[in-house]
């Protein structure tokens, strides 16, 4: 198996989703035959990749990167896969990954295994398990092609460090005609300093049970004690209490954190669609019949206005975060 | 400005999924099928583009006979014409994309609109695949769109923020929630849509690239431990999260 892993740099190293992809690749190939590929890789990012066992990384420095064009990124990665004889291309299903993986699959005449939650090596290639119907079913899929492109659902594969390796960085220049037909004009981070639910390891979400936007400080305080991101149900997003980027569920974000805490959320199927693969689910609801309790590991039947402040101080006492 | 809108028919979001007798697909018995919710934004945006620039809106689906129902919804909303690529099996995203690309080549629209994802297989794949097959630019997760002369500018959602992307026409756009508020079809238009002709297109000769081996329902065993709101019980929850779940 010859694997190419697309890696995304972050401000201080590597995005966690990319570390997860590297760890997944390592478990497929026992550490050998893995090449990374980055756009505008930084020394910090290469060094971080080394902590996850990467030994060789292609780096593309090109004008198009500044105004990232998805179609050119796909050309570059496809050419790199071809030039290196890669038969498995792996990346995280981030906004970029989801955008470029289908293009790469078309270019490489490869089967696309999208949104995988498990990769199974089968000799020279891989099969995968992926959720469908909003997580209500799982299918095992197998490529019918010699080359396969797989995207991994973020937060599902654990990122595991290994003995640090030194990364040999090679500049890769791709030959294709650089006809740029899309370009990113502005990139804005709207929630500076706050964590995105799609990337968070722990999420505390609030629903209509909070009664009004002015009470969401209770959610924010619990989130702070856990180092968590704040999420929301659609009911409170539609009511304008919280921004859409926080919405979890079928029409919001799909998340799979280590722990999901649902506060004053009933547990409608469309909400469950976005969070049911979370590792541990905690629910706080005053109605003991609320459907959210059916999917909860730990349920607290109670009033959020009573429970949240107490729980926050008890958790702060353990975590030291206030 | 001619617009092609691609829509898919999916099980209603509240459907209980059961595995069919073949062990690798959903048992369709008793399942209600609806228009993919994200595709409503795509249809609405197509109509708005026509209202602004003139031209036509054509709606297209790849599916079986029953998928004509969602085309009638699109016609009732105001789509000028509708077409179906008859393919009961729809074996993977690539086959669907190839069939759409074939029709797009013969129609040469200025814009092809999609939903961000089809809520059955949730692959986020067909729009980018169609764009690649056609050699066109694409912008996905679009929550705001403006078209001027020969270019489009769109805002798209990314992790932790948004980015503004510009692209040349012709172009593929995949709609995110928030792009617009889809209109409800009016009763007389629903009646009229019933008798409109739906054209049929041949399916692509592309072959499947991904095979489904089996389907199962997830093992959703949860601990289901229920506590009250007393201090003592909350202490116990925190202890369990710390010592048993080892999460804090
Ligand atoms: C096509 C479609 C897509 C959708 N997509 C999404 C989606 O992406 N995400 C999503 O979340 N929803 C989605 N929905 C909406 C979904 O069906 C529900 O309406 C929504 O999730 C309800 O939000 P909620 O749980 O906050 O509110 P409610 O259902 O009103 O629940 C409030 C809960 O709070 C509890 N409560 C009240 N007061 C207190 C208190 N003081 N203390 C403790 N508990 C209290 C109540 O017992 C109740 O269970 C979608 C619906 C459709 C049709
Ligand atoms: C590996 C795999 C195996 C599959 N096997 C089967 C099967 O055996 N039987 C079956 O019925 N389905 C099957 N499907 C699903 C079928 O391809 C879907 O019904 C759907 O058409 C494509 O799903 P997607 O997740 O790729 O769509 P996405 O890429 O998530 O869809 C994005 C957008 O593309 C457009 N779009 C998607 N599908 C269509 C369509 N059919 N017509 C027009 N526009 C569309 C819509 O605008 C949609 O919002 C399979 C899908 C995959 C990925």
XYZ file of C-alpha atoms and ligand atoms in Angstrom:
676
model
C 0.000 0.000 0.000
C 1.371 3.383 -0.971
C -0.430 6.198 0.836
C -0.548 9.925 0.188
C -2.007 11.978 3.065
C -3.138 15.537 2.492
C -2.216 17.619 5.555
C -3.520 21.029 6.559
C -1.253 23.316 8.548
C -2.686 25.351 11.416
C -1.326 28.521 12.971
C 0.898 26.568 15.358
C 1.475 23.260 13.639
C -0.889 20.793 12.123
C -4.692 20.754 12.290
C -5.796 18.042 14.648
C -7.897 16.473 11.897
C -4.689 16.069 9.894
C -2.941 14.381 12.821
C -5.883 11.992 12.927
C -5.483 11.266 9.208
C -1.764 10.598 9.693
C -2.431 8.229 12.580
C -5.044 6.387 10.509
C -2.580 6.090 7.621
C 0.089 4.759 9.979
C -2.218 2.061 11.279
C -2.908 0.949 7.690
C 0.660 0.830 6.502
C 2.699 0.200 9.640
C 4.479 3.466 9.150
C 6.067 2.686 5.811
C 5.014 3.911 2.394
C 3.356 7.066 3.708
C 3.960 10.422 2.074
C 2.409 13.652 3.271
C 1.471 16.579 1.081
C 1.031 20.165 2.256
C 0.444 23.515 0.670
C 2.763 26.209 2.027
C 3.936 23.920 4.811
C 5.620 25.625 7.758
C 8.534 24.269 9.828
C 6.082 23.928 12.743
C 3.717 21.875 10.608
C 6.459 19.539 9.344
C 7.749 19.094 12.860
C 4.228 18.336 14.143
C 3.812 15.768 11.357
C 7.024 14.130 12.576
C 5.412 13.606 15.966
C 2.850 11.456 14.195
C 5.500 9.388 12.487
C 5.672 11.048 9.068
C 9.026 10.593 7.361
C 8.493 12.230 4.003
C 6.417 15.215 3.030
C 5.855 16.949 -0.274
C 5.461 20.684 -0.044
C 3.871 22.863 -2.669
C 4.738 26.523 -2.719
C 2.838 28.164 -5.450
C 1.076 31.419 -6.155
C -2.321 29.806 -6.228
C -2.079 28.885 -2.576
C -2.486 32.384 -1.300
C -5.864 32.454 -3.003
C -6.545 28.781 -2.548
C -8.218 27.327 -5.600
C -9.918 24.000 -4.967
C -9.619 22.862 -8.565
C -5.878 23.541 -8.673
C -5.381 21.926 -5.280
C -7.047 18.833 -6.723
C -4.771 18.936 -9.769
C -1.698 19.255 -7.548
C -2.635 16.383 -5.232
C -3.638 14.160 -8.151
C -0.332 14.790 -9.867
C 1.558 14.086 -6.652
C -0.369 10.837 -6.162
C 0.423 9.829 -9.721
C 4.098 10.788 -9.558
C 4.526 8.829 -6.325
C 2.534 5.792 -7.380
C 0.128 6.294 -4.471
C -2.858 3.948 -4.575
C -4.521 5.294 -1.423
C -5.132 9.022 -0.922
C -6.346 10.014 2.545
C -7.534 13.315 3.976
C -9.822 14.569 6.687
C -13.388 15.468 5.695
C -12.852 19.133 6.557
C -14.423 21.923 4.481
C -11.415 21.715 2.147
C -11.189 17.936 2.182
C -14.848 17.513 1.266
C -14.437 20.033 -1.519
C -11.358 18.578 -3.207
C -11.570 14.806 -2.573
C -14.344 14.219 -5.164
C -12.319 16.138 -7.770
C -9.199 14.100 -6.990
C -11.217 10.876 -7.236
C -12.468 11.858 -10.686
C -8.969 12.792 -11.860
C -7.397 9.568 -10.575
C -10.339 7.424 -11.760
C -10.570 6.347 -8.156
C -13.444 5.223 -5.992
C -14.325 7.815 -3.347
C -14.948 6.535 0.171
C -16.488 9.596 1.828
C -16.854 10.364 5.531
C -15.238 7.140 6.775
C -15.339 6.229 10.452
C -13.213 3.097 10.073
C -10.589 2.033 7.549
C -9.906 -1.646 6.974
C -6.728 -2.619 5.112
C -7.306 -5.384 2.559
C -3.978 -6.227 0.986
C -3.077 -3.430 -1.390
C -6.167 -1.312 -0.787
C -8.678 -0.333 1.878
C -12.324 -0.824 2.631
C -14.206 1.491 4.927
C -17.204 1.823 7.186
C -19.212 5.010 6.846
C -22.450 6.328 8.269
C -25.404 7.045 5.972
C -28.920 8.357 6.592
C -27.562 10.776 9.173
C -25.903 8.005 11.153
C -29.017 5.838 11.304
C -27.179 3.137 9.344
C -23.609 2.105 8.577
C -22.332 0.653 5.313
C -19.120 -1.132 4.520
C -17.796 0.040 1.179
C -15.062 -1.224 -1.083
C -13.485 0.495 -4.062
C -13.823 -1.225 -7.449
C -10.792 0.688 -8.638
C -7.014 0.345 -8.353
C -6.742 3.733 -6.635
C -8.938 4.895 -3.770
C -9.573 8.297 -2.193
C -10.885 8.304 1.383
C -12.047 11.191 3.548
C -12.183 10.657 7.306
C -14.841 12.099 9.578
C -13.060 14.480 11.972
C -12.798 13.513 15.656
C -13.473 9.824 15.050
C -9.928 8.554 14.511
C -7.728 9.159 17.538
C -4.543 11.120 16.857
C -1.683 9.169 18.463
C 1.839 10.450 18.680
C 4.690 8.050 18.102
C 8.436 8.146 18.359
C 9.297 11.409 16.672
C 10.734 11.017 13.213
C 12.512 13.626 11.184
C 10.574 14.651 8.126
C 12.309 14.882 4.771
C 10.601 17.743 2.988
C 10.619 17.774 -0.805
C 9.344 20.621 -2.889
C 6.781 19.420 -5.365
C 5.925 21.501 -8.366
C 3.026 20.493 -10.470
C 3.142 20.883 -14.181
C -0.414 21.537 -15.165
C -1.761 24.591 -16.799
C -2.542 26.928 -13.910
C -5.761 28.357 -15.156
C -7.225 29.771 -11.955
C -10.961 29.984 -12.172
C -11.795 30.187 -8.513
C -9.949 32.142 -5.952
C -10.505 32.947 -2.341
C -10.862 36.670 -1.944
C -11.273 37.010 1.792
C -11.170 34.546 4.618
C -12.702 35.716 7.857
C -12.638 34.021 11.158
C -15.875 35.058 12.753
C -15.424 33.535 16.089
C -11.915 34.525 16.974
C -10.868 32.825 20.159
C -13.838 30.491 20.314
C -13.740 26.916 19.200
C -15.658 25.565 16.243
C -18.066 22.756 17.146
C -16.863 20.683 14.195
C -13.337 20.653 15.590
C -14.029 20.461 19.305
C -13.276 17.451 21.466
C -15.994 18.353 23.969
C -19.223 20.223 23.174
C -21.829 21.735 25.479
C -25.049 22.522 23.610
C -28.084 24.472 24.682
C -31.669 24.267 23.457
C -35.009 25.916 23.980
C -34.966 24.780 27.613
C -32.605 27.697 28.282
C -35.603 30.012 27.780
C -33.707 32.903 26.208
C -30.362 34.062 24.787
C -29.576 35.885 28.040
C -29.258 32.537 29.823
C -26.622 31.056 27.530
C -23.893 32.262 29.866
C -24.779 29.107 31.834
C -23.825 27.029 28.783
C -20.697 29.094 28.154
C -19.566 28.705 31.770
C -19.969 24.930 31.728
C -18.150 24.878 28.383
C -15.283 26.852 29.864
C -14.936 24.473 32.814
C -14.602 21.609 30.329
C -12.537 23.422 27.686
C -15.460 22.787 25.361
C -17.084 24.505 22.381
C -20.653 25.812 22.551
C -23.295 24.194 20.339
C -26.996 24.830 19.837
C -30.207 23.206 18.640
C -31.923 24.502 15.549
C -34.810 25.861 17.613
C -32.538 28.384 19.309
C -30.654 29.203 16.101
C -33.910 29.839 14.246
C -35.041 32.019 17.151
C -31.887 34.094 16.687
C -30.516 33.275 20.137
C -27.356 31.717 18.744
C -25.451 31.938 15.427
C -25.979 29.292 12.763
C -22.363 28.148 12.935
C -23.150 26.629 16.343
C -26.060 24.527 15.104
C -25.654 20.790 15.518
C -27.806 18.398 13.531
C -29.051 17.467 10.133
C -29.082 21.032 8.828
C -26.195 22.136 10.989
C -22.901 20.461 11.742
C -22.227 16.793 12.243
C -20.032 16.314 15.268
C -18.449 13.345 16.996
C -16.703 14.692 20.107
C -15.421 12.650 23.050
C -18.252 14.127 25.085
C -21.459 15.907 24.095
C -23.514 17.610 26.786
C -27.095 18.426 25.710
C -28.819 20.963 27.972
C -32.521 21.718 27.588
C -32.577 19.902 24.242
C -35.419 17.459 23.587
C -33.477 15.155 21.255
C -35.410 15.414 17.977
C -34.173 12.970 15.315
C -32.709 15.830 13.291
C -30.639 16.918 16.280
C -29.539 13.345 17.007
C -28.464 13.089 13.357
C -25.656 15.501 14.084
C -24.335 14.123 17.377
C -25.331 10.505 17.867
C -21.820 9.196 17.139
C -20.369 11.177 20.060
C -18.378 8.911 22.359
C -20.094 9.917 25.621
C -23.430 11.721 25.743
C -24.658 13.624 28.795
C -28.188 15.043 28.856
C -29.802 17.529 31.199
C -33.560 17.890 30.819
C -36.417 18.454 33.219
C -38.664 16.031 31.354
C -37.648 12.464 32.188
C -39.468 11.253 29.053
C -37.423 13.476 26.723
C -36.048 11.383 23.824
C -32.521 12.697 24.437
C -32.303 10.365 27.471
C -32.601 7.332 25.160
C -29.219 8.169 23.626
C -27.587 9.420 26.818
C -24.900 7.645 28.815
C -25.442 9.938 31.783
C -28.801 11.654 32.135
C -29.678 14.283 34.690
C -33.395 14.862 35.196
C -33.546 18.417 36.424
C -33.905 22.108 35.766
C -30.989 23.563 33.783
C -31.110 26.706 35.922
C -30.457 24.588 39.023
C -28.163 21.973 37.541
C -25.836 23.992 35.299
C -24.302 26.320 37.932
C -23.755 23.431 40.346
C -22.314 21.134 37.714
C -20.010 23.879 36.460
C -18.500 24.498 39.876
C -18.106 20.777 40.577
C -16.396 20.223 37.225
C -14.200 23.306 37.676
C -13.028 21.795 40.953
C -11.771 18.765 39.017
C -10.415 20.445 35.897
C -9.132 23.647 37.457
C -10.710 25.618 34.595
C -12.986 28.516 35.423
C -28.773 33.222 -17.766
C -29.674 29.526 -18.005
C -29.667 27.553 -14.820
C -29.663 23.810 -14.235
C -30.745 22.692 -10.762
C -29.979 19.138 -9.620
C -32.191 17.657 -6.943
C -32.404 14.304 -5.192
C -35.208 12.363 -3.591
C -34.416 11.155 -0.084
C -36.148 9.429 2.831
C -37.904 11.873 5.146
C -35.619 12.945 7.982
C -37.753 11.211 10.593
C -37.700 7.840 8.793
C -36.823 4.790 10.849
C -34.224 2.973 8.796
C -34.411 -0.815 8.428
C -32.029 -3.013 6.469
C -33.576 -4.605 3.368
C -33.506 -8.317 2.446
C -30.315 -7.912 0.371
C -28.458 -6.909 3.551
C -26.921 -3.871 1.883
C -29.639 -1.335 1.262
C -32.509 0.315 3.085
C -35.853 -1.452 3.159
C -38.065 1.081 1.342
C -41.286 -0.393 2.730
C -43.381 2.296 4.363
C -40.745 4.986 3.859
C -41.918 8.463 2.893
C -39.681 10.153 0.330
C -39.161 13.893 0.130
C -37.209 16.496 -1.797
C -33.716 16.750 -0.287
C -34.036 19.795 2.049
C -30.830 21.490 0.783
C -32.053 21.230 -2.794
C -34.944 23.566 -1.949
C -32.344 26.317 -1.505
C -30.877 25.406 -4.891
C -34.259 25.609 -6.642
C -35.074 28.920 -4.959
C -31.713 30.397 -5.941
C -32.256 29.292 -9.545
C -35.610 31.061 -9.624
C -34.062 34.226 -8.174
C -31.313 34.201 -10.795
C -33.955 33.925 -13.524
C -35.991 36.722 -11.953
C -32.923 38.934 -12.023
C -31.339 38.057 -15.348
C -34.032 36.314 -17.383
C -33.362 32.916 -18.947
C -34.635 29.540 -17.888
C -34.502 27.168 -14.944
C -34.338 23.451 -15.656
C -34.543 20.915 -12.860
C -32.941 17.502 -13.128
C -32.920 14.377 -11.006
C -31.319 10.948 -11.279
C -33.651 8.321 -9.902
C -36.573 5.975 -10.390
C -40.120 6.755 -11.556
C -41.151 7.974 -8.091
C -38.500 10.715 -8.204
C -40.771 12.546 -10.664
C -42.643 13.735 -7.579
C -39.830 16.066 -6.519
C -39.598 17.385 -10.084
C -43.301 18.291 -9.833
C -42.513 20.216 -6.645
C -39.782 22.113 -8.503
C -42.162 22.827 -11.390
C -44.789 24.086 -8.931
C -42.194 26.378 -7.358
C -41.563 27.859 -10.806
C -39.003 25.755 -12.654
C -39.553 26.092 -16.440
C -38.854 22.488 -17.283
C -37.862 19.255 -15.636
C -35.918 16.185 -16.678
C -35.221 12.783 -15.216
C -32.324 10.454 -15.817
C -33.920 7.108 -15.164
C -31.614 5.143 -12.940
C -33.360 3.190 -10.245
C -30.073 1.875 -8.824
C -27.903 5.010 -8.579
C -24.991 2.783 -7.623
C -22.636 5.497 -6.408
C -21.991 9.253 -6.432
C -19.782 8.949 -9.512
C -22.494 7.393 -11.677
C -24.959 10.084 -10.593
C -22.389 12.810 -11.332
C -21.523 11.317 -14.729
C -25.165 11.217 -15.792
C -25.650 14.838 -14.696
C -22.466 15.932 -16.496
C -23.708 14.307 -19.732
C -26.954 16.280 -19.631
C -25.110 19.472 -18.655
C -22.840 19.123 -21.706
C -25.832 18.979 -24.004
C -27.570 21.922 -22.314
C -24.581 24.158 -21.576
C -26.125 26.113 -18.685
C -24.349 29.135 -17.163
C -24.764 27.888 -13.616
C -25.502 24.476 -12.124
C -26.997 24.605 -8.649
C -26.886 21.778 -6.126
C -27.639 21.256 -2.456
C -24.601 20.955 -0.205
C -25.356 17.287 0.508
C -27.971 14.667 -0.232
C -29.234 13.585 3.189
C -29.385 9.904 2.231
C -25.711 9.142 1.647
C -24.342 12.503 2.864
C -21.295 12.311 0.596
C -20.878 16.007 -0.312
C -19.527 14.612 -3.568
C -21.770 15.048 -6.593
C -21.306 18.831 -7.110
C -17.468 18.752 -7.064
C -17.477 15.628 -9.241
C -19.729 17.257 -11.842
C -17.500 20.356 -11.832
C -14.392 18.236 -12.352
C -16.032 16.208 -15.124
C -16.976 19.440 -16.901
C -13.712 21.243 -16.123
C -15.645 24.017 -14.365
C -14.970 25.869 -11.108
C -17.195 25.067 -8.140
C -18.006 26.680 -4.817
C -19.548 24.549 -2.080
C -21.346 25.340 1.206
C -22.565 28.626 -0.271
C -24.592 30.817 2.080
C -24.612 33.973 -0.045
C -24.255 34.426 -3.791
C -24.037 37.282 -6.240
C -23.573 37.105 -9.977
C -22.215 39.897 -12.120
C -21.255 39.826 -15.776
C -19.174 36.713 -16.131
C -18.274 36.052 -12.569
C -19.824 34.941 -9.315
C -18.882 35.881 -5.801
C -20.000 33.611 -3.016
C -19.610 33.316 0.693
C -18.996 29.796 1.941
C -18.869 28.270 5.400
C -15.554 26.860 6.560
C -14.442 25.659 10.004
C -14.582 28.567 12.374
C -15.575 31.175 9.821
C -16.435 32.007 6.269
C -14.551 32.711 3.117
C -15.518 34.783 0.129
C -14.701 33.068 -3.123
C -14.968 34.357 -6.653
C -15.257 32.211 -9.735
C -15.849 32.590 -13.440
C -18.973 31.419 -15.244
C -19.970 28.762 -16.077
C -19.787 27.497 -12.543
C -21.111 24.896 -10.116
C -22.630 26.130 -6.849
C -23.695 23.962 -3.872
C -26.164 25.621 -1.512
C -25.938 25.759 2.252
C -28.818 26.630 4.565
C -29.154 30.402 4.873
C -28.697 31.111 1.160
C -32.365 32.096 0.868
C -35.860 31.289 2.119
C -37.408 28.824 -0.314
C -40.908 29.782 -1.462
C -43.885 27.501 -0.933
C -45.600 26.410 -4.125
C -49.157 27.744 -4.508
C -52.067 25.369 -4.943
C -52.902 26.367 -8.567
C -49.238 25.921 -9.494
C -49.173 22.521 -7.826
C -52.203 21.542 -9.969
C -50.607 22.898 -13.141
C -47.348 21.092 -12.431
C -49.160 17.768 -12.447
C -49.739 17.870 -16.185
C -46.360 19.231 -17.270
C -44.172 17.009 -19.416
C -41.061 15.611 -17.794
C -38.325 14.829 -20.302
C -36.248 11.678 -19.988
C -32.516 11.451 -20.531
C -30.402 8.306 -20.880
C -28.157 7.386 -18.002
C -24.419 7.612 -18.358
C -22.421 4.587 -19.428
C -20.045 5.176 -16.498
C -19.435 2.167 -14.298
C -19.580 1.964 -10.538
C -16.399 2.771 -8.640
C -17.557 1.945 -5.125
C -19.402 -1.158 -4.019
C -21.555 -1.450 -0.907
C -20.723 -4.739 0.832
C -23.200 -4.613 3.662
C -25.395 -2.315 5.694
C -26.151 -2.526 9.360
C -27.731 -0.448 12.042
C -25.265 1.158 14.423
C -24.697 -0.339 17.793
C -26.130 2.490 19.815
C -25.854 0.912 23.214
C -25.655 3.702 25.721
C -25.215 3.432 29.468
C -28.560 5.138 30.084
C -27.779 5.970 33.683
C -30.250 8.477 35.035
C -29.639 10.835 37.940
C -31.580 13.483 39.825
C -30.485 17.054 40.465
C -29.402 16.741 44.103
C -25.852 17.704 45.057
C -25.075 14.123 45.925
C -26.197 12.845 42.558
C -24.360 15.560 40.638
C -21.212 14.685 42.588
C -21.687 11.107 41.452
C -22.059 12.199 37.786
C -18.836 14.205 37.986
C -17.060 11.285 39.652
C -18.216 8.915 36.898
C -17.165 11.318 34.146
C -13.779 11.540 35.819
C -13.173 7.934 36.852
C -15.370 5.788 34.619
C -15.658 7.703 31.351
C -12.260 9.351 32.026
C -13.421 12.345 30.095
C -12.623 15.073 32.625
C -35.758 19.203 7.822
C -35.470 19.499 9.273
C -34.161 19.718 9.658
C -33.844 20.003 10.996
N -32.538 20.180 11.357
C -32.228 20.359 12.659
C -30.863 20.496 13.095
O -29.924 20.520 12.285
N -30.609 20.633 14.406
C -31.600 20.650 15.345
O -31.285 20.783 16.527
N -32.888 20.559 14.971
C -33.224 20.421 13.658
N -34.540 20.355 13.301
C -35.556 20.714 14.316
C -35.918 19.607 15.281
O -36.980 18.853 14.715
C -36.392 20.215 16.615
O -37.468 21.089 16.377
C -35.313 20.968 17.400
O -34.137 20.183 17.491
C -35.812 21.301 18.790
O -34.876 22.061 19.505
P -34.841 22.002 21.108
O -34.564 20.617 21.547
O -33.921 23.078 21.565
O -36.311 22.476 21.534
P -37.533 21.670 22.086
O -37.858 20.508 21.263
O -38.585 22.664 22.346
O -36.996 21.092 23.465
C -36.735 21.844 24.596
C -36.424 20.867 25.711
O -36.014 21.576 26.847
C -36.585 20.979 28.013
N -36.668 22.014 29.031
C -37.521 23.066 29.079
N -37.259 23.830 30.155
C -36.242 23.240 30.819
C -35.538 23.537 32.001
N -35.807 24.623 32.711
N -34.562 22.708 32.394
C -34.262 21.592 31.658
N -34.900 21.264 30.524
C -35.873 22.078 30.115
C -37.903 20.442 27.557
O -38.306 19.366 28.383
C -37.610 19.994 26.128
O -37.217 18.637 26.077
C -34.869 20.086 11.966
C -36.200 19.866 11.569
C -36.502 19.587 10.251
C -37.928 19.343 9.865
C -21.034 4.271 -2.195
C -22.439 4.653 -2.521
C -23.345 3.642 -2.839
C -24.667 3.965 -3.156
N -25.554 2.951 -3.442
C -26.851 3.260 -3.699
C -27.816 2.261 -3.965
O -27.476 1.083 -4.003
N -29.112 2.628 -4.171
C -29.505 3.940 -4.116
O -30.673 4.231 -4.301
N -28.613 4.895 -3.860
C -27.302 4.601 -3.660
N -26.386 5.573 -3.404
C -26.848 6.938 -3.207
C -27.124 7.670 -4.408
O -25.974 7.829 -5.141
C -27.753 8.871 -3.763
O -29.146 8.670 -3.842
C -27.438 10.225 -4.324
O -27.975 10.304 -5.603
C -25.989 10.594 -4.273
O -25.623 10.596 -2.957
P -24.426 11.477 -2.474
O -24.320 11.255 -1.021
O -23.263 11.212 -3.304
O -24.937 12.954 -2.763
P -24.244 14.318 -2.365
O -22.977 14.467 -3.065
O -24.239 14.476 -0.884
O -25.313 15.310 -2.993
C -25.061 16.688 -3.148
C -26.032 17.285 -4.105
O -25.927 16.655 -5.372
C -27.208 16.596 -6.001
N -27.625 15.204 -6.180
C -27.320 14.156 -5.398
N -27.943 13.064 -5.846
C -28.657 13.431 -6.934
C -29.527 12.747 -7.802
N -29.784 11.433 -7.634
N -30.097 13.437 -8.814
C -29.829 14.754 -8.983
N -29.046 15.455 -8.174
C -28.455 14.794 -7.150
C -28.153 17.316 -5.070
O -28.194 18.675 -5.430
C -27.491 17.149 -3.723
O -27.884 18.156 -2.824
C -25.071 5.303 -3.123
C -24.152 6.321 -2.802
C -22.851 6.005 -2.509
C -21.902 7.115 -2.177
